[in-house]
Amino acid sequence: MSRIVITGGLGFIGSYFVNYYAPLESGNQFLVLDVLNNTGFIDNIKDILILSNVSFKKCNINNKILVNKIFKDFKPDIVINFAAETSVDYSFKNPKIFEKTNVKGLQNLLNAGIKFKVKKFVQISTDEVYGDVDIDNDTTKFDEKSPLRPLNPYSSSKAKGDLMCLSYVDKSPMQISITRSANNFGPRQFIDKLIPHTLSSLLYGENIVLYGDGQNVRDRLFVGDNVNAIHEVVKIGVNGEIYNISSQNFKNNITIVDKIIKDVDYFTGKHHDYEIFREVGRKINDKKYSITNDKIKHLTNIEFCDFDSAFLDTIIWYINHPEFIEKCRKIKKQINK
Ligand SMILES: NC(=O)c1ccc[n+]([C@@H]2O[C@H](COP(=O)([O-])OP(=O)(O)OC[C@H]3O[C@@H](n4cnc5c(N)ncnc54)[C@H](O)[C@@H]3O)[C@@H](O)[C@H]2O)c1
């Protein structure tokens, strides 16, 4: 039996992890820690909170005293840190909070992990730490040894967090591994990201806003594939090692928007009218993220799911959960006030 702390477990990826693995691993105890900021909703784990092996505590990872108390009481064997400030746009407006949570909060967790004899610590990081490549560059792919070249305060705070983790390796018996994944898609993603944002506009009869000319490329990874890979890293990831996670689905943003429109029309049987509004002034859009996936495939023999069907399932989830989009829209309105 393992005792597992999932920080940021009310957010998009953390909640997918705990919703998927807690019912499968009834012998393990899962403690979800989250501060419940704009992207973390208790409803995201309501179906599994009834299980006897899942509990939740409101906790800001920046609160060192509280983190220590929780670790002392719960005695985790494993910590998976999904907690982070995650909005690139917001990181330009308020970079300090990104430093605080994504670097210093992480450091609190590492220190508590060492103090209370955690065996394994997995830091969830991002492909954005490598920076971008040109849109038509199909040959450059960053591997785990590539230099860090973050291009916004979000990715620079994540890069600093990664370096912080690496500086703790070999200083304690706690095993530390890092995952760096591509752009995730799936259920329960806050609507500031392209896919739920487009869906929200479409379902509310609004014009679709696309940054720039829509040619920017992202490597789209189904969140279920990401959590499977993270789960493997928890089990067999090596101390001090970094693992890129990608299913090599490079798509430009306009292709994704077209696909959403087609899938929504197909599933609802209705034609949706829309106009695409291009927000050309936005300068903070990295061109293309591009990473390898050889190391994770070698470690795990992971099979990635079919992109088109995972994408359609995602669209169907949002259509069937209008309350999720409504909740996000209310929060977004409050933020923009
Ligand atoms: N979404 C992606 O495509 C993607 C890609 C690569 C890496 N990542 C990384 O994966 C992790 C999870 O991302 P996500 O997309 O689920 O983000 P998210 O914003 O949906 O979730 C983050 C969660 O962390 C919580 N949180 C924020 N600050 C906290 C604090 N101080 N203390 C405790 N909890 C706090 C939030 O309430 C939220 O529930 C992040 O570390 C992110 O950098 C995300």
Short mmCIF file of C-alpha atoms and ligand atoms in Angstrom, two decimals:
data_model
loop_
_atom_site.label_atom_id
_atom_site.label_comp_id
_atom_site.label_asym_id
_atom_site.label_seq_id
_atom_site.Cartn_x
_atom_site.Cartn_y
_atom_site.Cartn_z
CA MET A 1 0.00 0.00 0.00
CA SER A 2 1.24 3.50 -0.82
CA ARG A 3 0.19 6.86 0.58
CA ILE A 4 0.10 9.37 -2.25
CA VAL A 5 -0.17 13.17 -2.09
CA ILE A 6 -1.56 14.76 -5.25
CA THR A 7 -1.00 18.52 -5.17
CA GLY A 8 -3.11 20.60 -7.57
CA GLY A 9 -5.45 17.60 -7.72
CA LEU A 10 -8.52 19.75 -8.35
CA GLY A 11 -7.11 21.11 -11.60
CA PHE A 12 -7.31 19.69 -15.12
CA ILE A 13 -4.51 17.09 -15.17
CA GLY A 14 -4.29 16.33 -11.43
CA SER A 15 -8.04 15.62 -11.23
CA TYR A 16 -7.82 13.31 -14.25
CA PHE A 17 -5.01 11.42 -12.51
CA VAL A 18 -6.88 10.93 -9.26
CA ASN A 19 -10.26 10.23 -10.93
CA TYR A 20 -8.60 7.52 -13.00
CA TYR A 21 -6.23 5.87 -10.53
CA ALA A 22 -7.99 6.12 -7.16
CA PRO A 23 -10.81 3.70 -8.11
CA LEU A 24 -8.29 1.29 -9.70
CA GLU A 25 -5.91 1.33 -6.73
CA SER A 26 -8.15 0.83 -3.72
CA GLY A 27 -5.13 -0.32 -1.68
CA ASN A 28 -3.48 3.10 -2.03
CA GLN A 29 -4.50 6.21 -0.05
CA PHE A 30 -4.78 9.41 -2.09
CA LEU A 31 -4.69 12.81 -0.41
CA VAL A 32 -5.55 15.69 -2.75
CA LEU A 33 -4.12 19.09 -1.77
CA ASP A 34 -5.25 22.22 -3.56
CA VAL A 35 -5.71 25.92 -2.87
CA LEU A 36 -8.88 26.07 -5.04
CA ASN A 37 -7.75 28.95 -7.20
CA ASN A 38 -9.47 29.86 -10.50
CA THR A 39 -8.75 26.56 -12.26
CA GLY A 40 -9.27 24.14 -9.34
CA PHE A 41 -12.82 22.98 -8.62
CA ILE A 42 -13.89 20.58 -5.88
CA ASP A 43 -16.57 19.29 -8.29
CA ASN A 44 -13.73 17.92 -10.43
CA ILE A 45 -13.25 15.09 -7.93
CA LYS A 46 -16.75 14.87 -6.41
CA ASP A 47 -17.41 11.37 -7.83
CA ILE A 48 -14.37 9.86 -6.15
CA LEU A 49 -14.44 11.79 -2.87
CA ILE A 50 -16.98 9.20 -1.71
CA LEU A 51 -14.28 6.50 -1.92
CA SER A 52 -12.64 5.54 1.36
CA ASN A 53 -9.15 5.84 -0.16
CA VAL A 54 -9.55 9.48 -1.30
CA SER A 55 -9.50 12.61 0.82
CA PHE A 56 -9.10 16.33 0.20
CA LYS A 57 -7.47 19.12 2.19
CA LYS A 58 -7.42 22.75 1.22
CA CYS A 59 -3.74 23.67 1.23
CA ASN A 60 -1.65 26.37 -0.36
CA ILE A 61 1.76 24.85 -1.12
CA ASN A 62 3.26 28.26 -0.31
CA ASN A 63 2.21 27.74 3.31
CA LYS A 64 5.28 25.95 4.67
CA ILE A 65 3.80 25.32 8.14
CA LEU A 66 0.63 23.76 6.75
CA VAL A 67 2.53 21.65 4.21
CA ASN A 68 4.78 20.32 6.99
CA LYS A 69 1.84 19.55 9.24
CA ILE A 70 0.01 17.68 6.49
CA PHE A 71 3.11 15.65 5.56
CA LYS A 72 3.76 14.87 9.23
CA ASP A 73 0.20 13.60 9.75
CA PHE A 74 -0.36 11.80 6.43
CA LYS A 75 3.20 10.39 6.04
CA PRO A 76 3.18 10.17 2.24
CA ASP A 77 5.36 7.65 0.37
CA ILE A 78 4.82 9.45 -2.92
CA VAL A 79 4.22 13.09 -3.87
CA ILE A 80 3.10 14.11 -7.37
CA ASN A 81 3.20 17.88 -7.79
CA PHE A 82 0.62 19.13 -10.28
CA ALA A 83 0.05 22.38 -8.34
CA ALA A 84 1.07 25.43 -10.32
CA GLU A 85 0.04 28.77 -11.68
CA THR A 86 -0.59 27.84 -15.31
CA SER A 87 -1.86 30.76 -17.40
CA VAL A 88 0.76 32.24 -19.78
CA ASP A 89 -1.25 35.46 -20.26
CA TYR A 90 -1.63 35.97 -16.53
CA SER A 91 2.08 35.28 -15.99
CA PHE A 92 2.91 38.52 -17.80
CA LYS A 93 0.48 40.45 -15.59
CA ASN A 94 1.53 38.94 -12.28
CA PRO A 95 4.88 37.13 -12.61
CA LYS A 96 5.51 37.22 -8.85
CA ILE A 97 2.81 34.69 -8.03
CA PHE A 98 4.34 32.32 -10.60
CA GLU A 99 7.73 32.53 -8.87
CA LYS A 100 6.03 32.04 -5.54
CA THR A 101 4.01 28.92 -6.32
CA ASN A 102 6.02 27.31 -9.12
CA VAL A 103 9.42 27.73 -7.44
CA LYS A 104 9.11 28.52 -3.73
CA GLY A 105 5.96 26.44 -3.18
CA LEU A 106 7.69 23.57 -4.93
CA GLN A 107 10.69 24.04 -2.65
CA ASN A 108 8.38 23.77 0.40
CA LEU A 109 7.15 20.45 -0.93
CA LEU A 110 10.69 19.17 -1.59
CA ASN A 111 11.85 20.17 1.91
CA ALA A 112 8.80 18.59 3.55
CA GLY A 113 9.31 15.49 1.39
CA ILE A 114 12.86 15.08 2.64
CA LYS A 115 11.96 15.89 6.24
CA PHE A 116 9.10 13.41 6.39
CA LYS A 117 10.87 10.66 4.42
CA VAL A 118 8.89 10.63 1.18
CA LYS A 119 10.29 7.91 -1.11
CA LYS A 120 9.38 9.31 -4.52
CA PHE A 121 8.69 12.85 -5.73
CA VAL A 122 7.45 13.51 -9.26
CA GLN A 123 7.45 17.09 -10.53
CA ILE A 124 5.02 17.81 -13.38
CA SER A 125 6.67 20.19 -15.80
CA THR A 126 6.17 21.29 -19.39
CA ASP A 127 7.69 21.19 -22.89
CA GLU A 128 7.51 25.00 -22.84
CA VAL A 129 10.77 25.12 -20.84
CA TYR A 130 12.68 24.35 -24.08
CA GLY A 131 11.26 27.36 -25.92
CA ASP A 132 9.94 27.19 -29.46
CA VAL A 133 11.07 26.42 -33.01
CA ASP A 134 9.96 27.92 -36.32
CA ILE A 135 6.54 26.79 -37.51
CA ASP A 136 7.90 25.06 -40.61
CA ASN A 137 10.79 23.43 -38.74
CA ASP A 138 9.95 19.71 -38.75
CA THR A 139 13.44 18.50 -37.89
CA THR A 140 14.32 20.12 -34.54
CA LYS A 141 12.91 18.21 -31.58
CA PHE A 142 14.11 18.92 -28.08
CA ASP A 143 15.16 15.97 -25.98
CA GLU A 144 15.64 15.86 -22.22
CA LYS A 145 19.22 17.13 -22.53
CA SER A 146 18.34 20.17 -24.65
CA PRO A 147 19.07 23.57 -23.14
CA LEU A 148 16.31 25.48 -21.39
CA ARG A 149 15.04 28.59 -23.22
CA PRO A 150 11.74 29.62 -21.60
CA LEU A 151 9.97 32.49 -23.37
CA ASN A 152 7.42 33.70 -20.83
CA PRO A 153 7.22 34.10 -17.03
CA TYR A 154 5.14 30.89 -16.74
CA SER A 155 7.68 28.69 -18.52
CA SER A 156 10.62 30.41 -16.86
CA SER A 157 9.11 29.67 -13.42
CA LYS A 158 8.61 26.03 -14.49
CA ALA A 159 12.22 25.84 -15.71
CA LYS A 160 13.42 27.23 -12.38
CA GLY A 161 11.27 24.65 -10.62
CA ASP A 162 12.91 21.87 -12.65
CA LEU A 163 16.38 23.15 -11.73
CA MET A 164 15.31 23.35 -8.09
CA CYS A 165 14.28 19.67 -8.21
CA LEU A 166 17.55 18.64 -9.85
CA SER A 167 19.54 20.50 -7.19
CA TYR A 168 17.97 18.22 -4.55
CA VAL A 169 18.86 14.97 -6.34
CA ASP A 170 21.59 13.01 -4.51
CA LYS A 171 21.18 15.15 -1.38
CA SER A 172 18.60 12.82 0.14
CA PRO A 173 17.17 9.33 -0.20
CA MET A 174 14.03 10.83 -1.81
CA GLN A 175 13.91 9.86 -5.49
CA ILE A 176 13.03 12.81 -7.72
CA SER A 177 11.86 12.58 -11.35
CA ILE A 178 10.46 15.25 -13.68
CA THR A 179 7.97 14.93 -16.52
CA ARG A 180 7.76 17.51 -19.30
CA SER A 181 4.64 17.05 -21.35
CA ALA A 182 3.24 18.59 -24.48
CA ASN A 183 -0.08 20.51 -24.54
CA ASN A 184 -2.80 18.39 -22.97
CA PHE A 185 -6.42 18.22 -24.06
CA GLY A 186 -9.34 16.47 -22.38
CA PRO A 187 -12.20 17.01 -19.94
CA ARG A 188 -12.18 19.63 -17.14
CA GLN A 189 -9.68 22.06 -18.68
CA PHE A 190 -10.26 25.69 -17.75
CA ILE A 191 -11.64 27.73 -20.66
CA ASP A 192 -8.62 30.01 -21.06
CA LYS A 193 -7.03 27.28 -23.23
CA LEU A 194 -7.71 26.96 -26.98
CA ILE A 195 -9.97 23.89 -27.09
CA PRO A 196 -12.41 24.63 -24.23
CA HIS A 197 -12.24 28.36 -25.07
CA THR A 198 -13.32 27.71 -28.69
CA LEU A 199 -16.03 25.32 -27.53
CA SER A 200 -17.30 27.84 -25.02
CA SER A 201 -17.58 30.53 -27.74
CA LEU A 202 -19.23 28.15 -30.18
CA LEU A 203 -21.78 26.79 -27.72
CA TYR A 204 -22.68 30.31 -26.57
CA GLY A 205 -23.07 31.59 -30.16
CA GLU A 206 -20.08 33.92 -29.93
CA ASN A 207 -17.35 34.63 -32.44
CA ILE A 208 -14.22 32.53 -32.09
CA VAL A 209 -11.09 34.42 -31.10
CA LEU A 210 -7.86 33.07 -32.51
CA TYR A 211 -4.51 34.56 -31.60
CA GLY A 212 -2.44 35.66 -34.60
CA ASP A 213 -2.98 33.90 -37.92
CA GLY A 214 -3.79 30.50 -36.39
CA GLN A 215 -0.60 28.96 -37.80
CA ASN A 216 1.07 28.40 -34.40
CA VAL A 217 1.68 24.71 -33.81
CA ARG A 218 1.15 22.72 -30.63
CA ASP A 219 1.83 19.05 -29.97
CA ARG A 220 -1.58 17.87 -28.70
CA LEU A 221 -1.50 15.11 -26.08
CA PHE A 222 -4.59 13.43 -24.62
CA VAL A 223 -4.60 13.99 -20.83
CA GLY A 224 -5.29 10.27 -20.28
CA ASP A 225 -2.05 9.41 -22.10
CA ASN A 226 -0.18 11.97 -20.02
CA VAL A 227 -1.41 10.56 -16.70
CA ASN A 228 -0.60 7.00 -17.81
CA ALA A 229 2.94 8.10 -18.58
CA ILE A 230 3.18 10.00 -15.27
CA HIS A 231 1.96 6.87 -13.47
CA GLU A 232 4.76 4.88 -15.10
CA VAL A 233 7.30 7.50 -14.07
CA VAL A 234 6.02 7.24 -10.48
CA LYS A 235 6.59 3.47 -10.62
CA ILE A 236 9.85 3.14 -12.55
CA GLY A 237 11.23 6.62 -13.23
CA VAL A 238 14.89 6.94 -12.30
CA ASN A 239 16.17 9.38 -9.68
CA GLY A 240 17.27 12.69 -11.25
CA GLU A 241 15.86 11.81 -14.67
CA ILE A 242 13.58 13.93 -16.85
CA TYR A 243 10.95 12.40 -19.16
CA ASN A 244 9.39 14.22 -22.12
CA ILE A 245 5.80 13.09 -22.75
CA SER A 246 4.42 13.57 -26.25
CA SER A 247 2.28 11.62 -28.70
CA GLN A 248 3.71 13.59 -31.65
CA ASN A 249 0.39 15.10 -32.77
CA PHE A 250 1.56 18.41 -34.18
CA LYS A 251 -1.42 20.54 -35.24
CA ASN A 252 -1.74 24.22 -35.95
CA ASN A 253 -4.40 26.18 -34.09
CA ILE A 254 -6.62 26.81 -37.10
CA THR A 255 -6.74 23.05 -37.78
CA ILE A 256 -7.81 22.46 -34.17
CA VAL A 257 -10.53 25.13 -34.41
CA ASP A 258 -11.85 23.65 -37.70
CA LYS A 259 -11.86 20.21 -36.12
CA ILE A 260 -13.83 21.43 -33.10
CA ILE A 261 -16.44 23.02 -35.36
CA LYS A 262 -16.78 19.84 -37.46
CA ASP A 263 -17.00 17.60 -34.37
CA VAL A 264 -19.59 19.83 -32.67
CA ASP A 265 -21.73 19.98 -35.82
CA TYR A 266 -21.40 16.21 -36.26
CA PHE A 267 -22.32 15.39 -32.65
CA THR A 268 -25.16 17.90 -32.25
CA GLY A 269 -26.54 17.45 -35.79
CA LYS A 270 -26.72 21.29 -36.06
CA HIS A 271 -24.70 23.70 -38.14
CA HIS A 272 -23.11 26.38 -35.95
CA ASP A 273 -22.62 29.84 -37.42
CA TYR A 274 -19.48 31.61 -36.35
CA GLU A 275 -16.89 34.09 -37.42
CA ILE A 276 -13.23 33.71 -36.61
CA PHE A 277 -11.82 36.89 -35.11
CA ARG A 278 -8.06 37.11 -35.34
CA GLU A 279 -6.37 38.90 -32.47
CA VAL A 280 -3.29 39.96 -34.38
CA GLY A 281 -1.75 42.21 -31.73
CA ARG A 282 -0.85 39.43 -29.30
CA LYS A 283 2.90 39.05 -29.29
CA ILE A 284 3.23 36.41 -26.61
CA ASN A 285 2.46 33.34 -28.64
CA ASP A 286 5.35 30.90 -29.05
CA LYS A 287 5.54 29.50 -32.59
CA LYS A 288 5.83 25.74 -32.18
CA TYR A 289 6.73 23.45 -29.32
CA SER A 290 8.54 20.34 -30.41
CA ILE A 291 9.88 17.54 -28.20
CA THR A 292 10.97 13.92 -28.64
CA ASN A 293 9.22 11.02 -26.94
CA ASP A 294 11.86 8.29 -27.37
CA LYS A 295 12.88 8.10 -23.71
CA ILE A 296 9.37 7.64 -22.28
CA LYS A 297 8.54 5.09 -24.97
CA HIS A 298 11.70 3.18 -24.15
CA LEU A 299 10.92 3.28 -20.41
CA THR A 300 7.30 2.21 -20.62
CA ASN A 301 6.27 0.80 -24.05
CA ILE A 302 3.34 3.20 -23.66
CA GLU A 303 0.63 3.06 -26.36
CA PHE A 304 -0.86 6.47 -27.11
CA CYS A 305 -4.58 6.58 -27.88
CA ASP A 306 -6.05 7.43 -31.26
CA PHE A 307 -5.99 11.24 -31.58
CA ASP A 308 -9.27 11.68 -33.50
CA SER A 309 -11.36 9.55 -31.17
CA ALA A 310 -9.85 11.09 -28.00
CA PHE A 311 -10.53 14.51 -29.50
CA LEU A 312 -14.17 13.67 -30.33
CA ASP A 313 -14.67 12.18 -26.83
CA THR A 314 -13.33 15.43 -25.37
CA ILE A 315 -15.76 17.54 -27.41
CA ILE A 316 -18.64 15.28 -26.36
CA TRP A 317 -17.63 15.60 -22.69
CA TYR A 318 -17.86 19.42 -22.85
CA ILE A 319 -21.19 19.31 -24.71
CA ASN A 320 -22.55 16.94 -22.05
CA HIS A 321 -21.21 19.09 -19.19
CA PRO A 322 -22.53 22.62 -19.91
CA GLU A 323 -22.33 23.36 -16.18
CA PHE A 324 -18.52 23.12 -16.35
CA ILE A 325 -18.28 25.73 -19.12
CA GLU A 326 -20.82 27.94 -17.36
CA LYS A 327 -18.80 27.83 -14.13
CA CYS A 328 -15.57 28.72 -15.98
CA ARG A 329 -17.29 31.58 -17.82
CA LYS A 330 -18.48 33.08 -14.52
CA ILE A 331 -14.96 32.89 -13.06
CA LYS A 332 -13.45 34.37 -16.22
CA LYS A 333 -15.86 37.29 -16.03
CA GLN A 334 -14.84 37.93 -12.41
CA ILE A 335 -11.14 37.81 -13.33
CA ASN A 336 -11.61 40.26 -16.21
CA LYS A 337 -13.63 42.75 -14.11
N1 LIG B 1 -2.29 21.74 -19.32
C1 LIG B 1 -1.23 21.46 -20.04
O1 LIG B 1 -1.31 21.36 -21.28
C2 LIG B 1 0.12 21.22 -19.38
C3 LIG B 1 1.18 20.81 -20.20
C4 LIG B 1 2.41 20.55 -19.60
C5 LIG B 1 2.56 20.68 -18.23
N2 LIG B 1 1.51 21.09 -17.47
C6 LIG B 1 1.72 21.19 -16.01
O2 LIG B 1 0.82 20.30 -15.39
C7 LIG B 1 0.45 20.80 -14.11
C8 LIG B 1 -1.08 20.84 -14.01
O3 LIG B 1 -1.56 21.68 -15.06
P1 LIG B 1 -3.11 21.84 -15.34
O4 LIG B 1 -3.27 22.09 -16.77
O5 LIG B 1 -3.86 20.75 -14.68
O6 LIG B 1 -3.38 23.22 -14.58
P2 LIG B 1 -4.63 23.73 -13.77
O7 LIG B 1 -4.45 25.20 -13.71
O8 LIG B 1 -5.90 23.18 -14.33
O9 LIG B 1 -4.42 23.10 -12.32
C9 LIG B 1 -3.51 23.61 -11.39
C10 LIG B 1 -4.06 23.32 -10.02
O10 LIG B 1 -3.10 23.78 -9.06
C11 LIG B 1 -3.80 24.45 -8.03
N3 LIG B 1 -2.89 25.42 -7.41
C12 LIG B 1 -2.43 26.57 -7.94
N4 LIG B 1 -1.65 27.22 -7.05
C13 LIG B 1 -1.62 26.44 -5.94
C14 LIG B 1 -1.00 26.59 -4.67
N5 LIG B 1 -0.26 27.66 -4.37
N6 LIG B 1 -1.18 25.62 -3.75
C15 LIG B 1 -1.97 24.53 -4.03
N7 LIG B 1 -2.58 24.36 -5.21
C16 LIG B 1 -2.41 25.30 -6.16
C17 LIG B 1 -4.99 25.10 -8.70
O11 LIG B 1 -6.05 25.41 -7.78
C18 LIG B 1 -5.38 24.03 -9.72
O12 LIG B 1 -6.30 23.12 -9.15
C19 LIG B 1 1.09 22.18 -13.98
O13 LIG B 1 2.25 22.04 -13.21
C20 LIG B 1 1.45 22.56 -15.41
O14 LIG B 1 2.59 23.37 -15.43
C21 LIG B 1 0.28 21.38 -18.01
#
